[in-house]
Amino acid sequence: MDRQEKRAFVAFLAEVFASTSIVIVTENKGLTVADVTELRRRIRATGSTYKVAKNRLVSRALEGTQFDGIAPLLKGPTALSWGADPAAVAKVLVEFAKTNENLVVLGGALGSQTLDASGVKALAELPSLDELRAKLVGMLNTPATRIAGVVQAPAGQLARVFGAYSKSEAA
């Protein structure tokens, strides 16, 4: 990379840090090309990004952002992940790290809150935004279903009484 490319990359990362709510740092020592490709595919499926970057350039981009607490994690071969859904990014990385010992979750930051590896794992156990939305819709739908059942029950009972009465008169 020449200096102009480095400046553009630092500006890109600074823009990312200004617009995202989570950044997770992983150590990617020993990952094969196939492993990285599979990891990127999984992360992209959640609408997130996985980027290998030079630590020095990342440190420059972190200066003055809410994520500057992750700077001590930038040692050795590292990669960054970020996305709109914090739980989804963490889930993919933690699950991939369980099946591949070459990927190690070092930590990250959720807003201005710095997380260690156990904090990222705890975040991965939370439901994703889609799961939370589905639960909320289910909770909102349940009372409406119950109300409809309660409103229909008396009418159904009344219809059965009339039906029984008409059968008794016909006999």
PDB file of C-alpha atoms in Angstrom, residues 70-133:
ATOM      1  CA  ILE A  70      -9.972  -1.719  21.766  1.00  0.00           C
ATOM      2  CA  ALA A  71      -6.538  -0.357  20.814  1.00  0.00           C
ATOM      3  CA  PRO A  72      -4.702  -2.645  23.327  1.00  0.00           C
ATOM      4  CA  LEU A  73      -6.200  -5.693  21.563  1.00  0.00           C
ATOM      5  CA  LEU A  74      -4.426  -4.824  18.314  1.00  0.00           C
ATOM      6  CA  LYS A  75      -1.352  -7.005  18.652  1.00  0.00           C
ATOM      7  CA  GLY A  76      -0.346  -9.685  16.191  1.00  0.00           C
ATOM      8  CA  PRO A  77      -2.479 -10.827  13.262  1.00  0.00           C
ATOM      9  CA  THR A  78      -5.923  -9.370  13.940  1.00  0.00           C
ATOM     10  CA  ALA A  79      -9.144  -8.788  12.065  1.00  0.00           C
ATOM     11  CA  LEU A  80     -12.134  -6.581  12.765  1.00  0.00           C
ATOM     12  CA  SER A  81     -15.833  -7.347  12.466  1.00  0.00           C
ATOM     13  CA  TRP A  82     -18.707  -4.910  12.642  1.00  0.00           C
ATOM     14  CA  GLY A  83     -22.350  -4.730  11.718  1.00  0.00           C
ATOM     15  CA  ALA A  84     -25.787  -3.335  12.449  1.00  0.00           C
ATOM     16  CA  ASP A  85     -26.871  -6.227  14.695  1.00  0.00           C
ATOM     17  CA  PRO A  86     -24.347  -6.634  17.539  1.00  0.00           C
ATOM     18  CA  ALA A  87     -25.652 -10.028  18.676  1.00  0.00           C
ATOM     19  CA  ALA A  88     -25.575 -11.491  15.149  1.00  0.00           C
ATOM     20  CA  VAL A  89     -21.927 -10.516  14.573  1.00  0.00           C
ATOM     21  CA  ALA A  90     -20.890 -11.918  17.946  1.00  0.00           C
ATOM     22  CA  LYS A  91     -22.859 -15.145  17.362  1.00  0.00           C
ATOM     23  CA  VAL A  92     -21.184 -15.885  14.043  1.00  0.00           C
ATOM     24  CA  LEU A  93     -17.688 -15.250  15.400  1.00  0.00           C
ATOM     25  CA  VAL A  94     -18.185 -17.229  18.613  1.00  0.00           C
ATOM     26  CA  GLU A  95     -19.761 -20.187  16.776  1.00  0.00           C
ATOM     27  CA  PHE A  96     -16.979 -20.191  14.176  1.00  0.00           C
ATOM     28  CA  ALA A  97     -14.328 -20.002  16.917  1.00  0.00           C
ATOM     29  CA  LYS A  98     -15.865 -23.072  18.583  1.00  0.00           C
ATOM     30  CA  THR A  99     -15.337 -25.153  15.440  1.00  0.00           C
ATOM     31  CA  ASN A 100     -11.984 -23.655  14.392  1.00  0.00           C
ATOM     32  CA  GLU A 101      -9.285 -23.174  17.018  1.00  0.00           C
ATOM     33  CA  ASN A 102      -7.319 -20.821  14.720  1.00  0.00           C
ATOM     34  CA  LEU A 103      -9.871 -18.046  15.213  1.00  0.00           C
ATOM     35  CA  VAL A 104      -9.680 -16.500  18.680  1.00  0.00           C
ATOM     36  CA  VAL A 105     -12.103 -13.795  19.822  1.00  0.00           C
ATOM     37  CA  LEU A 106      -9.988 -11.221  21.669  1.00  0.00           C
ATOM     38  CA  GLY A 107     -12.697  -8.743  22.620  1.00  0.00           C
ATOM     39  CA  GLY A 108     -14.408  -5.697  21.230  1.00  0.00           C
ATOM     40  CA  ALA A 109     -16.531  -2.695  22.009  1.00  0.00           C
ATOM     41  CA  LEU A 110     -20.254  -2.107  22.059  1.00  0.00           C
ATOM     42  CA  GLY A 111     -20.503   1.641  21.755  1.00  0.00           C
ATOM     43  CA  SER A 112     -18.132   3.124  24.296  1.00  0.00           C
ATOM     44  CA  GLN A 113     -18.266  -0.054  26.461  1.00  0.00           C
ATOM     45  CA  THR A 114     -15.153  -2.200  25.974  1.00  0.00           C
ATOM     46  CA  LEU A 115     -15.766  -5.954  26.046  1.00  0.00           C
ATOM     47  CA  ASP A 116     -13.343  -8.759  26.762  1.00  0.00           C
ATOM     48  CA  ALA A 117     -13.687 -12.204  25.147  1.00  0.00           C
ATOM     49  CA  SER A 118     -16.225 -13.344  27.755  1.00  0.00           C
ATOM     50  CA  GLY A 119     -18.274 -10.184  27.149  1.00  0.00           C
ATOM     51  CA  VAL A 120     -18.427 -10.959  23.431  1.00  0.00           C
ATOM     52  CA  LYS A 121     -19.473 -14.540  24.248  1.00  0.00           C
ATOM     53  CA  ALA A 122     -22.229 -13.214  26.533  1.00  0.00           C
ATOM     54  CA  LEU A 123     -23.374 -10.897  23.752  1.00  0.00           C
ATOM     55  CA  ALA A 124     -23.490 -13.887  21.390  1.00  0.00           C
ATOM     56  CA  GLU A 125     -25.960 -15.615  23.706  1.00  0.00           C
ATOM     57  CA  LEU A 126     -28.467 -12.780  23.368  1.00  0.00           C
ATOM     58  CA  PRO A 127     -31.192 -13.120  20.737  1.00  0.00           C
ATOM     59  CA  SER A 128     -30.607 -11.308  17.454  1.00  0.00           C
ATOM     60  CA  LEU A 129     -32.731  -8.364  16.341  1.00  0.00           C
ATOM     61  CA  ASP A 130     -34.794 -10.614  14.061  1.00  0.00           C
ATOM     62  CA  GLU A 131     -35.479 -13.035  16.931  1.00  0.00           C
ATOM     63  CA  LEU A 132     -36.494 -10.153  19.214  1.00  0.00           C
ATOM     64  CA  ARG A 133     -38.809  -8.752  16.546  1.00  0.00           C
TER      65      ARG A 133
END
